Amino acid sequence: MIKLNPLTLIILNILFPVVIFLGKGMKYEIICMLISIVVLLIYKRYLQIFKFIILYVILSVIAYIISTSKIILLADLFGTLVYIFLRMIPVMMIAYILVKDIKSNELLASFEQIHLPKKLMLSITVTLRFFPTYKLEMKMIRESLKMRNINIKITQPLKYLEYWIVPVLMRMNLISEEMTATAMTKGIESPIRRTSFYNVRMRSIDFIFLGIVLIIFIFLLIKGGK
């Protein structure tokens, strides 16, 4: 299977917000969305493509309703939030691949290729690995509550705090400590350059892909600025 270098995905996730917010108009969002769809196709994430497209359509409809609504309070409260979330969908799509398809060792080895500071490497790696682990922990807490026949609602703040918020905070703290310890075990703090089993060098497909993306973005920004 063809795979892109993790650095290529990270560069895309840096470029997307810049292009989307510098550019004016929906065409920038759509182009970034199409590029993200191509990346997901490369990794054969067909179901996720469908889910992200549905999410994009739903948010677009909500954004249109809010923009045409005469209720100023509705636009002030939710307009900006929906607008930002809508524009961040291409970033979320690439981040999904980084979380689901890229191993932490592969990610660390890629960062070392560009001599990224070790503290920054550790922060990014722990952050990307935190969310899937956090999701699993939430599932375990939910199942534990069901086993004990404990029903909690937001309308019961004290019970919600005791049985949900406190366990979540405790698990979050433990997860961050465990993942930091895991990264340190893999030699992240070693002054000696680490070797890696993974081939993380930028290949011709990465340069070609990034080159095409950059040409498209430069063309759009120049054309849009006229």
Tab-separated table of C-alpha atoms in Angstrom:
chain	number	residue	atom	x	y	z
A	1	MET	CA	0.000	0.000	0.000
A	2	ILE	CA	1.243	3.502	-0.860
A	3	LYS	CA	1.840	5.554	2.277
A	4	LEU	CA	2.791	9.174	2.673
A	5	ASN	CA	5.520	10.264	5.031
A	6	PRO	CA	4.180	11.545	8.382
A	7	LEU	CA	5.988	14.834	7.701
A	8	THR	CA	3.944	15.241	4.501
A	9	LEU	CA	0.744	14.910	6.512
A	10	ILE	CA	1.958	17.385	9.128
A	11	ILE	CA	2.957	19.900	6.429
A	12	LEU	CA	-0.538	19.574	4.938
A	13	ASN	CA	-2.087	20.225	8.341
A	14	ILE	CA	0.018	23.376	8.657
A	15	LEU	CA	-0.800	24.579	5.133
A	16	PHE	CA	-4.569	23.996	5.295
A	17	PRO	CA	-5.419	26.559	8.033
A	18	VAL	CA	-3.118	29.147	6.420
A	19	VAL	CA	-4.698	28.772	2.975
A	20	ILE	CA	-8.280	28.513	4.248
A	21	PHE	CA	-8.071	31.615	6.427
A	22	LEU	CA	-5.964	33.668	4.008
A	23	GLY	CA	-8.199	32.820	1.087
A	24	LYS	CA	-11.666	34.262	0.719
A	25	GLY	CA	-14.423	31.997	-0.445
A	26	MET	CA	-15.622	28.440	-0.244
A	27	LYS	CA	-13.331	27.257	-3.067
A	28	TYR	CA	-10.374	27.118	-0.649
A	29	GLU	CA	-12.314	24.895	1.746
A	30	ILE	CA	-13.419	22.623	-1.085
A	31	ILE	CA	-9.876	22.273	-2.491
A	32	CYS	CA	-8.487	21.408	0.959
A	33	MET	CA	-11.367	18.996	1.436
A	34	LEU	CA	-10.611	17.289	-1.897
A	35	ILE	CA	-6.913	16.974	-1.010
A	36	SER	CA	-7.858	15.434	2.342
A	37	ILE	CA	-10.196	13.005	0.575
A	38	VAL	CA	-7.304	11.945	-1.710
A	39	VAL	CA	-5.160	11.285	1.388
A	40	LEU	CA	-7.910	9.189	2.980
A	41	LEU	CA	-8.302	7.299	-0.299
A	42	ILE	CA	-4.579	6.510	-0.265
A	43	TYR	CA	-5.044	4.964	3.193
A	44	LYS	CA	-8.307	3.243	2.107
A	45	ARG	CA	-10.435	5.001	4.735
A	46	TYR	CA	-13.607	4.956	2.644
A	47	LEU	CA	-16.095	4.989	5.532
A	48	GLN	CA	-14.381	7.971	7.128
A	49	ILE	CA	-14.559	9.877	3.837
A	50	PHE	CA	-18.318	9.349	3.813
A	51	LYS	CA	-18.641	10.437	7.464
A	52	PHE	CA	-16.577	13.597	6.954
A	53	ILE	CA	-18.544	14.534	3.820
A	54	ILE	CA	-21.830	14.099	5.717
A	55	LEU	CA	-20.440	16.212	8.568
A	56	TYR	CA	-19.332	18.903	6.117
A	57	VAL	CA	-22.770	18.997	4.455
A	58	ILE	CA	-24.579	19.183	7.814
A	59	LEU	CA	-22.346	21.997	9.086
A	60	SER	CA	-22.691	23.852	5.774
A	61	VAL	CA	-26.491	23.710	6.076
A	62	ILE	CA	-26.313	24.915	9.701
A	63	ALA	CA	-23.950	27.740	8.703
A	64	TYR	CA	-26.341	28.774	5.901
A	65	ILE	CA	-29.343	28.753	8.263
A	66	ILE	CA	-27.451	30.862	10.808
A	67	SER	CA	-26.240	33.337	8.147
A	68	THR	CA	-29.763	33.815	6.756
A	69	SER	CA	-31.376	33.938	10.182
A	70	LYS	CA	-32.525	37.310	11.458
A	71	ILE	CA	-31.900	36.262	15.060
A	72	ILE	CA	-28.751	38.195	15.964
A	73	LEU	CA	-28.208	36.278	19.214
A	74	LEU	CA	-28.128	32.944	17.319
A	75	ALA	CA	-25.539	34.265	14.865
A	76	ASP	CA	-23.379	35.721	17.644
A	77	LEU	CA	-23.413	32.580	19.784
A	78	PHE	CA	-23.042	29.836	17.191
A	79	GLY	CA	-22.062	31.509	13.896
A	80	THR	CA	-18.328	31.834	14.566
A	81	LEU	CA	-18.096	28.400	16.218
A	82	VAL	CA	-19.759	26.609	13.288
A	83	TYR	CA	-17.695	28.644	10.807
A	84	ILE	CA	-14.370	27.663	12.434
A	85	PHE	CA	-15.401	24.021	12.873
A	86	LEU	CA	-16.487	23.833	9.236
A	87	ARG	CA	-13.174	25.185	8.015
A	88	MET	CA	-11.202	22.804	10.225
A	89	ILE	CA	-12.728	19.623	8.749
A	90	PRO	CA	-9.832	19.107	6.238
A	91	VAL	CA	-7.385	19.413	9.152
A	92	MET	CA	-9.409	16.877	11.144
A	93	MET	CA	-9.311	14.452	8.224
A	94	ILE	CA	-5.508	14.529	8.026
A	95	ALA	CA	-5.255	14.370	11.825
A	96	TYR	CA	-7.398	11.236	11.720
A	97	ILE	CA	-4.757	9.514	9.562
A	98	LEU	CA	-1.966	10.687	11.888
A	99	VAL	CA	-3.787	9.216	14.876
A	100	LYS	CA	-5.098	5.994	13.324
A	101	ASP	CA	-2.512	4.959	10.725
A	102	ILE	CA	0.805	6.389	11.884
A	103	LYS	CA	2.648	4.605	14.702
A	104	SER	CA	4.273	6.682	17.432
A	105	ASN	CA	7.746	5.274	16.644
A	106	GLU	CA	7.291	6.213	12.994
A	107	LEU	CA	6.213	9.708	13.986
A	108	LEU	CA	9.186	10.182	16.328
A	109	ALA	CA	11.611	8.964	13.678
A	110	SER	CA	10.123	11.421	11.164
A	111	PHE	CA	10.543	14.318	13.587
A	112	GLU	CA	14.166	13.383	14.169
A	113	GLN	CA	14.785	13.647	10.422
A	114	ILE	CA	14.133	17.392	10.646
A	115	HIS	CA	15.934	17.742	14.028
A	116	LEU	CA	12.827	18.880	15.873
A	117	PRO	CA	13.465	19.771	19.555
A	118	LYS	CA	12.894	16.726	21.761
A	119	LYS	CA	10.416	18.494	24.056
A	120	LEU	CA	8.304	19.505	21.081
A	121	MET	CA	8.536	15.963	19.662
A	122	LEU	CA	7.319	14.562	22.970
A	123	SER	CA	4.446	17.054	23.202
A	124	ILE	CA	3.160	16.368	19.678
A	125	THR	CA	3.489	12.574	19.991
A	126	VAL	CA	1.732	12.416	23.362
A	127	THR	CA	-1.030	14.711	22.110
A	128	LEU	CA	-1.711	12.632	18.983
A	129	ARG	CA	-1.735	9.370	20.956
A	130	PHE	CA	-3.788	10.850	23.809
A	131	PHE	CA	-7.138	11.116	22.018
A	132	PRO	CA	-7.659	7.465	20.947
A	133	THR	CA	-6.575	6.300	24.411
A	134	TYR	CA	-8.883	8.872	26.016
A	135	LYS	CA	-11.793	7.626	23.884
A	136	LEU	CA	-11.158	4.061	25.049
A	137	GLU	CA	-11.035	5.187	28.674
A	138	MET	CA	-14.370	6.989	28.296
A	139	LYS	CA	-15.890	3.779	26.994
A	140	MET	CA	-14.546	1.856	29.991
A	141	ILE	CA	-15.950	4.410	32.465
A	142	ARG	CA	-19.330	4.277	30.718
A	143	GLU	CA	-19.381	0.470	30.872
A	144	SER	CA	-18.372	0.516	34.541
A	145	LEU	CA	-21.311	2.795	35.345
A	146	LYS	CA	-23.687	0.486	33.472
A	147	MET	CA	-22.392	-2.573	35.371
A	148	ARG	CA	-23.112	-0.801	38.649
A	149	ASN	CA	-26.506	0.372	37.392
A	150	ILE	CA	-25.566	4.019	37.898
A	151	ASN	CA	-27.442	6.485	35.706
A	152	ILE	CA	-26.088	10.008	35.573
A	153	LYS	CA	-27.480	13.132	33.966
A	154	ILE	CA	-26.208	16.670	33.525
A	155	THR	CA	-29.331	17.780	35.399
A	156	GLN	CA	-27.835	16.091	38.497
A	157	PRO	CA	-24.621	18.131	38.847
A	158	LEU	CA	-23.256	16.564	42.057
A	159	LYS	CA	-23.817	13.008	40.868
A	160	TYR	CA	-22.417	13.905	37.443
A	161	LEU	CA	-19.323	15.411	39.085
A	162	GLU	CA	-18.753	12.398	41.363
A	163	TYR	CA	-19.336	9.572	38.895
A	164	TRP	CA	-18.149	11.116	35.617
A	165	ILE	CA	-16.022	14.269	35.879
A	166	VAL	CA	-13.763	13.037	38.712
A	167	PRO	CA	-12.978	9.626	37.082
A	168	VAL	CA	-12.379	11.356	33.742
A	169	LEU	CA	-9.914	13.830	35.262
A	170	MET	CA	-8.117	11.054	37.142
A	171	ARG	CA	-7.814	8.941	33.993
A	172	MET	CA	-6.621	11.909	31.931
A	173	ASN	CA	-3.817	12.516	34.404
A	174	LEU	CA	-2.817	8.841	34.408
A	175	ILE	CA	-2.960	8.603	30.612
A	176	SER	CA	-0.659	11.608	30.146
A	177	GLU	CA	1.829	10.206	32.684
A	178	GLU	CA	1.789	6.726	31.119
A	179	MET	CA	2.241	8.037	27.587
A	180	THR	CA	5.084	10.334	28.648
A	181	ALA	CA	6.768	7.395	30.384
A	182	THR	CA	6.310	5.280	27.244
A	183	ALA	CA	7.960	7.926	25.079
A	184	MET	CA	10.861	8.238	27.537
A	185	THR	CA	11.260	4.434	27.523
A	186	LYS	CA	11.675	4.613	23.763
A	187	GLY	CA	14.680	6.877	24.238
A	188	ILE	CA	13.120	10.247	23.467
A	189	GLU	CA	15.411	12.037	25.959
A	190	SER	CA	18.585	10.288	24.861
A	191	PRO	CA	21.240	12.725	23.545
A	192	ILE	CA	22.301	10.074	21.017
A	193	ARG	CA	20.370	10.001	17.756
A	194	ARG	CA	17.885	7.129	17.764
A	195	THR	CA	17.811	4.475	15.058
A	196	SER	CA	14.480	3.350	13.669
A	197	PHE	CA	13.019	0.238	12.111
A	198	TYR	CA	10.829	2.424	9.888
A	199	ASN	CA	11.984	4.013	6.652
A	200	VAL	CA	10.884	7.595	7.234
A	201	ARG	CA	12.825	9.352	4.511
A	202	MET	CA	10.851	11.638	2.227
A	203	ARG	CA	10.302	9.765	-1.031
A	204	SER	CA	9.550	10.978	-4.528
A	205	ILE	CA	5.798	10.474	-3.993
A	206	ASP	CA	5.917	12.863	-1.005
A	207	PHE	CA	7.731	15.580	-2.967
A	208	ILE	CA	5.423	15.156	-5.960
A	209	PHE	CA	2.315	15.260	-3.777
A	210	LEU	CA	3.475	18.326	-1.832
A	211	GLY	CA	4.618	20.009	-5.050
A	212	ILE	CA	1.186	19.590	-6.676
A	213	VAL	CA	-0.541	20.837	-3.521
A	214	LEU	CA	1.724	23.907	-3.291
A	215	ILE	CA	1.197	24.751	-6.977
A	216	ILE	CA	-2.592	24.547	-6.515
A	217	PHE	CA	-2.493	26.735	-3.383
A	218	ILE	CA	-0.168	29.362	-4.908
A	219	PHE	CA	-2.300	29.520	-8.057
A	220	LEU	CA	-5.503	29.940	-6.027
A	221	LEU	CA	-4.034	32.614	-3.745
A	222	ILE	CA	-2.529	34.598	-6.661
A	223	LYS	CA	-5.714	34.327	-8.697
A	224	GLY	CA	-7.853	35.189	-5.662
A	225	GLY	CA	-5.726	38.244	-4.874
A	226	LYS	CA	-6.341	39.809	-8.287
